[in-house]
Coordinates of C-alpha atoms in Angstrom, one line a residue:
X1 CA 59.0 15.7 22.8
X2 CA 58.6 12.5 20.8
X3 CA 57.9 10.5 23.9
X4 CA 55.2 12.9 24.9
X5 CA 53.6 12.8 21.4
X6 CA 53.7 8.9 21.4
X7 CA 52.1 8.9 24.9
X8 CA 49.3 11.2 23.7
X9 CA 48.7 9.0 20.6
X10 CA 48.6 5.8 22.8
X11 CA 46.3 7.5 25.3
X12 CA 44.0 8.7 22.5
X13 CA 43.9 5.2 20.9
X14 CA 43.2 3.6 24.3
X15 CA 40.4 6.1 25.0
X16 CA 38.8 5.4 21.6
X17 CA 39.1 1.7 22.2
X18 CA 37.3 1.9 25.5
X19 CA 34.9 4.8 24.8
X20 CA 31.2 4.1 24.8
X21 CA 30.1 3.6 21.2
X22 CA 26.6 4.1 19.9
X23 CA 26.0 3.4 16.2
X24 CA 22.3 3.7 16.0
X25 CA 19.3 5.1 17.9
X26 CA 15.9 4.2 16.6
X27 CA 13.6 6.0 16.3
X28 CA 16.0 9.0 15.9
X29 CA 13.4 11.4 17.5
X30 CA 9.8 11.3 18.7
X31 CA 6.9 13.7 19.7
X32 CA 5.2 14.9 22.7
X33 CA 1.4 14.8 23.0
X34 CA 1.0 11.3 21.6
X35 CA -2.0 9.3 22.9
X36 CA 0.2 6.3 23.6
X37 CA 2.6 7.7 26.2
X38 CA 5.1 4.8 25.9
X39 CA 8.2 5.1 23.7
X40 CA 10.7 2.3 23.0
X41 CA 14.1 3.5 22.0
X42 CA 16.5 0.9 20.5
X43 CA 20.1 1.7 21.1
X44 CA 22.8 -0.1 19.2
X45 CA 26.5 -0.1 19.9
X46 CA 29.5 -2.2 20.9
X47 CA 28.7 -3.6 24.4
X48 CA 26.1 -0.9 25.0
X49 CA 24.2 -3.2 27.4
X50 CA 27.0 -2.7 30.0
X51 CA 25.9 0.9 30.4
X52 CA 23.3 2.4 32.7
X53 CA 21.3 5.3 31.6
X54 CA 20.7 8.6 33.4
X55 CA 18.6 11.6 32.5
X56 CA 16.4 14.3 34.0
X57 CA 13.5 15.8 32.0
X58 CA 10.2 17.0 33.4
X59 CA 7.3 14.7 32.5
X60 CA 9.5 11.8 31.3
X61 CA 10.4 8.7 33.3
X62 CA 12.3 5.5 32.5
X63 CA 9.8 2.7 32.8
X64 CA 12.2 -0.1 32.0
X65 CA 15.8 -0.7 30.8
X66 CA 15.9 -3.9 28.9
X67 CA 19.1 -5.9 28.2
X68 CA 18.7 -8.7 25.7
X69 CA 20.9 -11.6 24.6
X70 CA 23.1 -9.5 22.5
X71 CA 25.1 -7.0 24.6
X72 CA 25.2 -4.6 21.6
X73 CA 21.6 -3.7 22.1
X74 CA 19.8 -1.8 24.8
X75 CA 16.1 -1.0 24.8
X76 CA 14.8 2.0 26.7
X77 CA 11.1 2.1 27.5
X78 CA 10.0 5.7 28.5
X79 CA 6.7 7.1 29.7
X80 CA 6.1 10.6 28.3
X81 CA 3.5 12.4 30.2
X82 CA 0.7 14.3 28.4
X83 CA 2.0 17.6 29.7
X84 CA 5.7 17.0 28.8
X85 CA 7.1 19.8 26.7
X86 CA 9.0 19.5 23.4
X87 CA 12.7 19.8 23.8
X88 CA 15.9 17.8 24.0
X89 CA 16.5 15.0 26.5
X90 CA 20.2 14.4 27.3
X91 CA 20.7 10.7 28.0
X92 CA 23.9 9.9 29.8
X93 CA 25.2 6.4 29.2
X94 CA 27.5 5.3 32.0
X95 CA 29.9 2.3 32.0
X96 CA 32.2 2.5 35.0
X97 CA 34.2 5.6 34.5
X98 CA 33.1 6.1 30.9
X99 CA 30.3 8.4 30.0
X100 CA 28.6 9.4 26.8
X101 CA 25.9 12.1 26.6
X102 CA 23.5 11.5 23.7
X103 CA 20.8 14.2 22.9
X104 CA 17.4 13.0 21.9
X105 CA 14.8 15.4 20.5
X106 CA 11.1 15.4 21.4
X107 CA 9.3 17.4 18.7
X108 CA 5.9 19.1 19.0
X109 CA 3.2 17.2 17.1
X110 CA 2.4 18.8 13.7
X111 CA -1.0 20.4 13.1
X112 CA -0.5 20.1 9.4
X113 CA -2.5 18.1 6.8
X114 CA -2.1 14.4 6.4
X115 CA -3.2 11.2 8.2
X116 CA -6.6 11.7 6.5
X117 CA -7.3 8.1 5.7
X118 CA -8.9 7.0 2.5
X119 CA -12.4 5.6 1.6
X120 CA -14.8 5.0 -1.3
X121 CA -14.7 8.7 -2.2
X122 CA -11.1 8.2 -3.3
X123 CA -9.4 6.6 -6.3
X124 CA -5.9 5.3 -5.8
X125 CA -3.2 5.5 -8.5
X126 CA -0.5 2.8 -7.9
X127 CA 3.0 3.8 -9.0
X128 CA 6.2 1.7 -8.9
X129 CA 8.7 4.6 -8.3
X130 CA 11.6 3.0 -10.1
X131 CA 9.6 2.7 -13.3
X132 CA 7.5 5.9 -13.5
X133 CA 9.8 8.8 -14.1
X134 CA 13.5 9.8 -13.5
X135 CA 13.7 13.5 -12.4
X136 CA 17.2 13.3 -10.8
X137 CA 19.8 11.2 -12.7
X138 CA 22.4 12.0 -10.1
X139 CA 20.9 9.6 -7.6
X140 CA 20.6 6.7 -10.0
X141 CA 23.6 4.6 -8.8
X142 CA 24.0 3.7 -5.2
X143 CA 25.6 0.7 -3.5
X144 CA 27.4 -0.1 -6.8
X145 CA 24.1 -1.3 -8.4
X146 CA 24.0 0.2 -11.9
X147 CA 21.0 1.4 -13.8
X148 CA 20.1 -1.0 -16.7
X149 CA 16.8 0.1 -18.3
X150 CA 17.0 -2.8 -20.8
X151 CA 16.8 -5.3 -18.0
X152 CA 13.3 -6.0 -16.8
X153 CA 14.6 -6.9 -13.3
X154 CA 17.2 -4.2 -13.0
X155 CA 17.2 -0.7 -11.6
X156 CA 15.8 1.9 -14.0
X157 CA 16.3 5.1 -12.1
X158 CA 12.8 6.4 -11.3
X159 CA 12.6 8.6 -8.3
X160 CA 10.6 11.1 -6.2
X161 CA 11.8 14.0 -8.4
X162 CA 10.3 12.3 -11.4
X163 CA 7.0 11.8 -9.7
X164 CA 6.9 15.5 -8.6
X165 CA 7.5 16.5 -12.2
X166 CA 4.3 14.6 -13.2
X167 CA 2.0 15.7 -10.4
X168 CA -0.1 17.8 -12.6
X169 CA -0.5 14.9 -15.0
X170 CA -1.6 12.7 -12.2
X171 CA -4.0 15.3 -10.8
X172 CA -5.5 16.0 -14.2
X173 CA -6.4 12.3 -14.6
X174 CA -8.8 12.8 -11.7
X175 CA -7.4 10.4 -9.1
X176 CA -7.4 11.5 -5.5
X177 CA -4.5 9.5 -4.0
X178 CA -1.3 7.8 -5.0
X179 CA 0.0 4.5 -3.6
X180 CA 3.7 4.1 -4.1
X181 CA 5.2 0.6 -4.0
X182 CA 7.7 0.5 -1.1
X183 CA 10.1 3.4 -0.9
X184 CA 12.3 2.4 2.0
X185 CA 16.0 1.5 1.6
X186 CA 16.7 -1.7 -0.3
X187 CA 20.5 -2.0 0.0
X188 CA 20.6 -5.3 -1.7
X189 CA 23.5 -6.5 -4.0
X190 CA 21.1 -6.9 -6.9
X191 CA 18.5 -4.5 -8.2
X192 CA 15.6 -5.0 -5.7
X193 CA 13.9 -2.3 -7.8
X194 CA 10.4 -3.3 -6.5
X195 CA 11.3 -2.2 -2.9
X196 CA 10.1 -5.3 -1.0
X197 CA 13.4 -6.2 0.7
X198 CA 13.7 -3.4 3.3
X199 CA 17.2 -2.9 4.8
X200 CA 16.4 0.2 6.9
X201 CA 12.9 0.8 8.2
X202 CA 13.7 4.5 9.0
X203 CA 15.3 5.6 5.7
X204 CA 14.0 5.9 2.2
X205 CA 16.1 4.4 -0.6
X206 CA 18.7 7.0 -1.7
X207 CA 18.0 6.2 -5.3
X208 CA 14.5 7.7 -4.8
X209 CA 15.8 10.6 -2.8
X210 CA 16.1 11.5 0.9
X211 CA 13.6 11.4 3.7
X212 CA 13.2 15.1 3.2
X213 CA 12.5 14.6 -0.5
X214 CA 9.8 12.1 0.4
X215 CA 8.2 14.6 2.8
X216 CA 8.4 17.3 0.1
X217 CA 6.6 15.1 -2.4
X218 CA 3.9 14.4 0.1
X219 CA 3.5 18.1 0.9
X220 CA 3.2 18.8 -2.8
X221 CA 0.5 16.1 -3.2
X222 CA -1.4 17.5 -0.2
X223 CA -1.1 21.0 -1.8
X224 CA -2.7 19.7 -4.9
X225 CA -5.6 18.0 -3.0
X226 CA -4.3 14.4 -3.2
X227 CA -3.4 11.8 -0.6
X228 CA -0.5 9.4 -0.2
X229 CA -0.6 5.7 0.7
X230 CA 2.6 4.2 2.0
X231 CA 3.5 0.5 1.2
X232 CA 4.8 -1.2 4.3
X233 CA 6.2 -4.7 4.8
X234 CA 6.4 -6.2 8.3
X235 CA 6.3 -9.9 7.4
X236 CA 10.0 -9.8 6.3
X237 CA 13.0 -7.6 5.7
X238 CA 15.9 -7.8 3.2
X239 CA 18.8 -10.2 3.8
X240 CA 21.1 -7.1 3.9
X241 CA 19.3 -5.3 6.6
X242 CA 21.7 -3.6 9.0
X243 CA 20.8 -6.0 11.9
X244 CA 21.6 -9.2 9.9
X245 CA 24.5 -11.0 11.5
X246 CA 24.1 -9.2 14.8
X247 CA 20.5 -9.7 15.9
X248 CA 19.3 -8.5 19.3
X249 CA 18.2 -12.0 20.2
X250 CA 18.1 -15.6 18.9
X251 CA 14.3 -15.3 18.1
X252 CA 14.4 -12.0 16.1
X253 CA 13.7 -14.0 12.9
X254 CA 11.6 -17.1 12.3
X255 CA 14.0 -19.9 11.3
X256 CA 16.9 -17.6 12.3
X257 CA 19.3 -20.5 11.5
X258 CA 18.6 -20.2 7.8
X259 CA 16.1 -20.3 4.9
X260 CA 12.9 -22.3 5.3
X261 CA 10.3 -21.7 2.5
X262 CA 6.8 -20.7 3.5
X263 CA 4.0 -23.1 2.4
X264 CA 2.0 -20.1 1.0
X265 CA -1.2 -21.9 2.3
X266 CA -3.0 -18.8 3.2
X267 CA -6.2 -20.7 4.3
X268 CA -4.4 -22.3 7.2
X269 CA -4.6 -19.2 9.4
X270 CA -8.4 -19.3 9.4
X271 CA -8.9 -23.1 9.0
X272 CA -10.6 -24.4 12.2
X273 CA -9.2 -27.8 11.5
X274 CA -5.6 -26.8 10.9
X275 CA -3.0 -27.8 13.5
X276 CA -0.6 -25.2 14.7
X277 CA 2.2 -26.8 12.8
X278 CA 0.4 -26.1 9.5
X279 CA -0.2 -22.5 10.5
X280 CA 3.4 -22.1 11.4
X281 CA 4.5 -23.5 8.0
X282 CA 2.8 -20.6 6.4
X283 CA 3.4 -17.7 8.7
X284 CA 7.0 -18.6 9.8
X285 CA 8.4 -19.6 6.5
X286 CA 10.4 -17.2 4.4
X287 CA 9.2 -15.9 1.0
X288 CA 12.6 -16.2 -0.6
X289 CA 16.1 -16.5 0.7
X290 CA 16.6 -12.8 0.2
X291 CA 13.7 -11.9 2.5
X292 CA 14.1 -13.3 6.0
X293 CA 10.9 -13.7 8.0
X294 CA 10.4 -11.5 11.0
X295 CA 9.2 -13.0 14.3
X296 CA 6.6 -10.5 15.5
X297 CA 6.0 -12.7 18.6
X298 CA 9.2 -11.1 20.0
X299 CA 7.7 -8.3 22.0
X300 CA 10.6 -5.8 21.4
X301 CA 10.4 -6.4 17.6
X302 CA 6.6 -6.0 17.7
X303 CA 6.9 -2.7 19.5
X304 CA 9.7 -1.6 17.1
X305 CA 7.5 -2.3 14.0
X306 CA 4.4 -0.6 15.5
X307 CA 6.3 2.5 16.4
X308 CA 7.9 2.6 12.9
X309 CA 4.5 2.9 11.3
X310 CA 3.4 5.7 13.8
X311 CA 6.8 7.5 13.2
X312 CA 6.2 7.6 9.4
X313 CA 2.6 8.8 9.8
X314 CA 3.6 11.6 12.2
X315 CA 6.8 12.5 10.4
X316 CA 5.8 12.3 6.7
X317 CA 2.0 12.8 7.2
X318 CA 1.0 9.9 5.0
X319 CA -2.7 9.3 4.7
X320 CA -2.9 5.5 4.6
X321 CA -0.9 2.2 4.6
X322 CA -1.1 -0.7 2.2
X323 CA 0.4 -3.7 4.2
X324 CA 2.1 -6.3 2.1
X325 CA 1.5 -10.0 2.5
X326 CA -0.9 -9.4 5.4
X327 CA -1.9 -13.0 6.3
X328 CA 1.8 -14.1 6.5
X329 CA 2.6 -12.2 9.7
X330 CA 1.6 -13.2 13.2
X331 CA -2.1 -12.7 13.8
X332 CA -1.9 -11.2 17.3
X333 CA 0.8 -8.7 16.2
X334 CA -1.3 -7.6 13.2
X335 CA -4.4 -7.0 15.4
X336 CA -2.3 -5.1 17.9
X337 CA -0.6 -3.1 15.1
X338 CA -3.9 -2.1 13.5
X339 CA -5.5 -1.1 16.8
X340 CA -2.4 1.0 17.9
X341 CA -2.6 3.0 14.7
X342 CA -6.4 3.4 14.9
X343 CA -6.1 4.5 18.5
X344 CA -3.6 7.2 17.5
X345 CA -5.2 8.2 14.2
X346 CA -8.9 7.3 14.1
X347 CA -9.4 8.5 10.5
X348 CA -6.5 6.6 9.2
X349 CA -6.9 3.5 7.0
X350 CA -4.8 0.4 6.5
X351 CA -5.5 -2.0 3.6
X352 CA -4.1 -5.5 4.0
X353 CA -3.0 -7.5 0.9
X354 CA -4.9 -10.7 1.4
X355 CA -4.7 -12.7 -1.8
X356 CA -7.7 -14.9 -1.7
X357 CA -10.0 -15.6 -4.7
X358 CA -13.1 -16.1 -2.6
X359 CA -15.0 -13.7 -0.5
X360 CA -15.2 -15.6 2.8
X361 CA -11.5 -15.3 3.7
X362 CA -11.5 -11.7 2.8
X363 CA -14.5 -11.1 5.1
X364 CA -12.6 -13.1 7.8
X365 CA -9.8 -10.6 7.7
X366 CA -12.0 -7.5 7.9
X367 CA -12.5 -6.0 11.4
X368 CA -15.7 -6.9 13.3
X369 CA -16.0 -9.8 10.9
X370 CA -19.4 -11.6 10.7
X371 CA -17.6 -14.9 10.0
X372 CA -15.0 -14.9 12.7
X373 CA -14.8 -14.2 16.4
X374 CA -11.2 -13.1 16.2
X375 CA -10.7 -9.4 16.0
X376 CA -8.3 -8.3 13.2
X377 CA -8.8 -4.5 13.6
X378 CA -8.2 -4.3 9.8
X379 CA -10.6 -1.9 8.1
X380 CA -9.9 -2.7 4.4
X381 CA -8.9 -5.8 2.5
X382 CA -8.0 -6.1 -1.2
X383 CA -10.8 -7.7 -3.2
X384 CA -8.9 -10.2 -5.3
X385 CA -12.2 -12.1 -5.5
X386 CA -13.7 -9.3 -7.6
X387 CA -10.5 -8.9 -9.6
X388 CA -10.7 -12.6 -10.6
X389 CA -14.3 -12.2 -11.5
X390 CA -13.4 -9.2 -13.7
X391 CA -11.0 -11.3 -15.6
X392 CA -13.9 -13.5 -16.6
X393 CA -16.5 -10.8 -17.0
X394 CA -14.3 -8.6 -19.2
X395 CA -12.0 -11.3 -20.5
X396 CA -10.0 -10.6 -23.7
X397 CA -11.1 -14.0 -25.2
X398 CA -14.3 -14.4 -23.2
X399 CA -16.2 -17.3 -24.8
X400 CA -18.7 -18.0 -22.0
X401 CA -22.3 -16.9 -22.3
X402 CA -23.5 -14.3 -19.9
X403 CA -19.9 -13.4 -18.7
X404 CA -21.0 -10.5 -16.5
X405 CA -22.7 -12.9 -14.1
X406 CA -19.2 -13.5 -12.7
X407 CA -19.1 -10.0 -11.1
X408 CA -22.7 -10.2 -10.1
X409 CA -22.2 -13.4 -8.1
X410 CA -19.2 -11.9 -6.2
X411 CA -21.1 -8.8 -5.3
X412 CA -24.2 -10.7 -4.4
X413 CA -22.1 -12.3 -1.6
X414 CA -21.5 -8.9 0.0
X415 CA -23.6 -10.1 2.9
X416 CA -20.5 -11.8 4.2
X417 CA -18.7 -8.5 4.8
X418 CA -19.1 -6.2 7.8
X419 CA -18.4 -3.2 5.5
X420 CA -18.4 -3.8 1.8
X421 CA -17.8 -0.1 1.1
X422 CA -14.2 -0.5 2.5
X423 CA -13.0 -3.1 0.0
X424 CA -10.2 -2.1 -2.3
X425 CA -11.1 -3.0 -5.8
X426 CA -8.9 -3.2 -8.9
X427 CA -8.5 -4.7 -12.4
X428 CA -4.8 -5.3 -12.0
X429 CA -1.7 -4.3 -10.0
X430 CA 2.1 -4.8 -10.0
X431 CA 1.8 -8.5 -9.3
X432 CA -0.8 -9.5 -12.0
X433 CA -1.0 -9.5 -15.7
X434 CA -2.1 -6.1 -17.0
X435 CA -5.7 -5.7 -17.9
X436 CA -5.1 -4.4 -21.4
X437 CA -3.6 -6.9 -23.8
X438 CA -1.1 -6.6 -26.6
X439 CA -2.8 -6.4 -30.0
X440 CA -6.2 -5.0 -28.8
X441 CA -7.5 -2.5 -31.4
X442 CA -10.7 -1.2 -29.7
X443 CA -11.7 -0.1 -26.2
X444 CA -15.0 -1.8 -25.8
X445 CA -13.7 -4.2 -23.1
X446 CA -11.6 -1.5 -21.5
X447 CA -14.4 1.0 -21.3
X448 CA -16.8 -1.5 -19.8
X449 CA -14.4 -2.6 -17.1
X450 CA -13.3 0.9 -16.2
X451 CA -16.9 2.1 -15.9
X452 CA -17.7 -0.8 -13.7
X453 CA -14.6 -0.3 -11.5
X454 CA -15.4 3.4 -11.0
X455 CA -19.1 3.0 -10.2
X456 CA -19.5 -0.2 -8.2
X457 CA -19.0 -0.6 -4.5
X458 CA -15.6 -0.2 -2.8
X459 CA -12.4 1.9 -3.1
X460 CA -11.0 1.8 -6.7
X461 CA -7.4 1.4 -7.5
X462 CA -5.8 2.0 -10.9
X463 CA -2.3 0.8 -11.9
X464 CA 0.0 3.4 -13.5
X465 CA -0.1 3.1 -17.3
X466 CA -3.7 1.7 -17.4
X467 CA -4.7 5.1 -18.8
X468 CA -2.3 4.8 -21.8
X469 CA -3.0 1.1 -22.4
X470 CA 0.3 -0.4 -21.1
X471 CA 0.3 -4.2 -21.4
X472 CA 2.3 -7.1 -19.9
X473 CA 1.8 -10.7 -19.0
X474 CA 2.7 -12.4 -15.7
X475 CA 4.0 -15.4 -17.6
X476 CA 6.7 -13.3 -19.1
X477 CA 8.1 -12.2 -15.7
X478 CA 7.1 -9.5 -13.2
X479 CA 9.5 -7.0 -14.8
X480 CA 7.2 -6.9 -17.8
X481 CA 4.3 -5.9 -15.7
X482 CA 6.3 -2.9 -14.4
X483 CA 7.6 -1.2 -17.6
X484 CA 8.9 2.3 -17.7
X485 CA 6.4 5.1 -18.4
X486 CA 7.6 6.5 -21.8
X487 CA 8.5 10.1 -21.4
X488 CA 9.6 9.8 -17.8
X489 CA 13.3 9.7 -18.8
X490 CA 15.3 12.4 -20.6
X491 CA 16.0 11.2 -24.1
X492 CA 12.9 8.9 -24.4
X493 CA 11.9 8.8 -28.0
X494 CA 8.3 9.6 -27.1
X495 CA 6.3 10.9 -24.2
X496 CA 3.0 9.3 -23.3
X497 CA 2.5 12.0 -20.6
X498 CA 1.5 14.3 -23.5
X499 CA -1.4 14.1 -25.9
X500 CA 0.9 14.7 -28.8
X501 CA 3.1 11.7 -27.9
X502 CA 0.2 9.2 -27.6
X503 CA -1.7 7.3 -30.3
X504 CA -5.3 8.0 -31.2
X505 CA -6.4 4.9 -29.3
X506 CA -4.4 5.9 -26.2
X507 CA -5.9 9.4 -26.2
X508 CA -9.3 7.9 -26.4
X509 CA -8.5 5.8 -23.4
X510 CA -7.1 8.8 -21.4
X511 CA -10.1 10.9 -22.3
X512 CA -12.6 8.2 -21.2
X513 CA -10.8 7.7 -17.9
X514 CA -10.6 11.4 -17.2
X515 CA -14.3 12.0 -17.8
X516 CA -15.2 9.2 -15.5
X517 CA -12.8 10.1 -12.7
X518 CA -13.7 13.8 -12.7
X519 CA -17.4 13.1 -12.7
X520 CA -17.0 10.5 -10.0
X521 CA -15.7 13.1 -7.6
X522 CA -19.0 14.9 -7.9
X523 CA -21.3 11.9 -7.5
X524 CA -22.4 11.3 -3.9
X525 CA -24.3 8.2 -5.1
X526 CA -21.2 6.5 -6.4
X527 CA -18.8 7.6 -3.6
X528 CA -21.1 7.0 -0.7
X529 CA -24.5 5.5 -1.8
X530 CA -26.1 2.1 -1.6
X531 CA -26.0 -0.4 -4.4
X532 CA -29.0 -2.0 -6.0
X533 CA -28.4 -4.6 -8.7
X534 CA -30.2 -7.0 -11.0
X535 CA -29.0 -10.5 -11.9
X536 CA -27.8 -10.9 -15.5
X537 CA -30.0 -13.5 -17.2
X538 CA -29.3 -15.6 -20.2
X539 CA -31.9 -13.8 -22.4
X540 CA -30.2 -10.4 -22.3
X541 CA -26.8 -11.0 -20.8
X542 CA -26.7 -7.5 -19.3
X543 CA -25.7 -6.4 -15.8
X544 CA -27.8 -3.5 -14.5
X545 CA -27.2 -1.8 -11.2
X546 CA -27.9 1.5 -9.5
X547 CA -26.0 3.6 -6.9
X548 CA -28.4 5.5 -4.7
X549 CA -28.1 8.2 -2.1
X550 CA -31.1 10.3 -0.9
X551 CA -32.3 12.2 -4.1
X552 CA -29.4 11.1 -6.4
X553 CA -29.4 7.9 -8.5
X554 CA -26.9 6.7 -11.0
X555 CA -27.9 3.8 -13.3
X556 CA -25.2 1.6 -14.9
X557 CA -26.0 -0.8 -17.8
X558 CA -23.3 -3.2 -19.1
X559 CA -24.0 -5.4 -22.2
X560 CA -22.0 -8.6 -21.9
X561 CA -23.0 -10.0 -25.2
X562 CA -21.7 -9.4 -28.7
X563 CA -25.1 -8.2 -30.0
X564 CA -27.3 -5.3 -29.4
X565 CA -29.8 -5.7 -26.6
X566 CA -33.1 -4.1 -25.8
X567 CA -34.0 -4.3 -22.1
X568 CA -37.5 -4.0 -20.6
X569 CA -37.6 -0.9 -18.4
X570 CA -40.3 -2.3 -16.1
X571 CA -37.8 -4.8 -14.6
X572 CA -35.7 -1.9 -13.2
X573 CA -38.4 0.2 -11.8
X574 CA -37.1 -0.3 -8.2
X575 CA -34.0 1.7 -9.3
X576 CA -35.5 4.0 -11.9
X577 CA -38.5 5.0 -9.8
X578 CA -40.1 8.1 -11.3
X579 CA -37.2 9.3 -13.3
X580 CA -38.0 9.8 -16.9
X581 CA -34.6 10.0 -18.5
X582 CA -30.9 9.5 -17.9
X583 CA -27.9 11.4 -19.2
X584 CA -24.8 9.4 -20.1
X585 CA -21.8 10.7 -18.2
X586 CA -19.4 10.1 -21.2
X587 CA -21.4 11.1 -24.3
X588 CA -24.0 13.4 -22.8
X589 CA -26.7 11.3 -24.7
X590 CA -30.2 11.5 -23.2
X591 CA -31.8 8.0 -22.7
X592 CA -35.6 7.9 -22.5
X593 CA -36.5 5.8 -19.4
X594 CA -40.2 5.7 -20.2
X595 CA -39.5 3.0 -22.8
X596 CA -37.3 0.0 -23.2
X597 CA -33.5 0.7 -23.3
X598 CA -31.3 -0.3 -26.2
X599 CA -27.6 -0.8 -25.7
X600 CA -24.9 -1.6 -28.2
X601 CA -22.8 -4.9 -28.3
X602 CA -20.4 -4.8 -25.3
X603 CA -21.7 -1.3 -24.7
X604 CA -22.0 0.6 -21.4
X605 CA -24.3 3.4 -20.1
X606 CA -23.5 5.4 -17.0
X607 CA -26.6 7.4 -16.5
X608 CA -27.3 10.2 -14.1
X609 CA -31.1 10.2 -13.6
X610 CA -33.2 13.2 -14.4
X611 CA -36.9 14.2 -14.5

């Protein structure tokens, strides 16, 4: 009896040792009815490349079985016919006498909401999930990384459940979409609270919730009439990504042998005089040692990343993508990626983070560019040029005369863009000093800048906490730009989510923003009209512009000086036309447009024109 038992145990161990092992299949499932009929499936397991693959399923054929340098990887390339039915494909992996059957689900494409895209009719609200609200303390600690709210660079515990609890607050502000800083798994030994060191491209970070929780949040946002922008990073991954140490091939990373710093010289990718070596110094270098640089020139990795985006769009029904560090990735890959998504979802929109302080390189990156023959296929770029001008125009310690000319000169260069309505505009974000400054006691500067942001051309983005006057300086560290929203954690001494918990100045700021945002939704001129503007001169130091669509005109007047100004109406007749009065959106005051207009020091009028 003992010999029999020992024999069974030995036989079982031997079978386990030599059984076909599959640790990962990515993507875990797919859909029928996709416009692109090709599907790449990455299979990972010990010596899986020794296996052949067999299956029978109507409408599906194996185009190619790819074995790479590492025998632990196998790439299946399938063709899924347009008439293939949803169901389960049973892949049989065969290695000699060993067999393993692995089911693979093909789902039916959803007809639900989502994948709507975003444009100038929207206002994005940027949230860093770890710092906004903690709705489920049970998921705070994972991978032995503790929550330390007193550490600016530590994990603080914000999550999807916390955001869901504040959806009515967000909707009541009047924004139409939320952009979440990256939500995918960051299984790093330190905090990695910001989310930019991805360790699994198909799984959200458990400290935020599950994939299902993410979809539930998106469903709730859609149910409340709002959209979701997903932050993606394809330039690099985290140093603790699951494939680190066992890459499919020797060219999966740039500088796979070890850390080489990027030059950060963003202009080299468009510089007609730059040698390839200079371009490679920028695009192939690593951001930091914890963020290895991905080599998108590897065709299998490129396809993997493109499919990953499409998987998240189809699975979670996101409405847009913000792509991090866009110029740092391989140009040809980026163009192919943008086109693949646009082909599958024509209404979808991607905004690429392109941190240039001049308009020309931003225009270079926009699709169908007027300054470049290379096709990027990128619809929207982030207008850092205008952000920089806003710092001068609405500066806290502005000493220059006629400061508003800074924003006028940027917008006067819109001739360089193929589509200036598709620029993402903002006063600040998670990587910059916050617009509001510690110690400010009035809202003159704040109101001017906010009125400008929400009435000029482009797609506005607001950073969480702007409405309640959060402040923080870049020089003090990024953690200070990303503070917790008071009231988002149980036990917080005060809640700034409620009127009762805020100061009088904060409530004034919230009320101002709400009025502008709610009105903006109703204004066809602002969300879709043309822009007509007048150069600020040194006599009056005022910036005047109009947004015009058909029979609707909105006139905006900003006083950049510290004294009251009276402007001659006759100069603005092109915009005013036959209108006799304008009603201020905020105060309801009626302004007589048959006579010269008087505006207070650092004042602002947002006038809907009336006869």
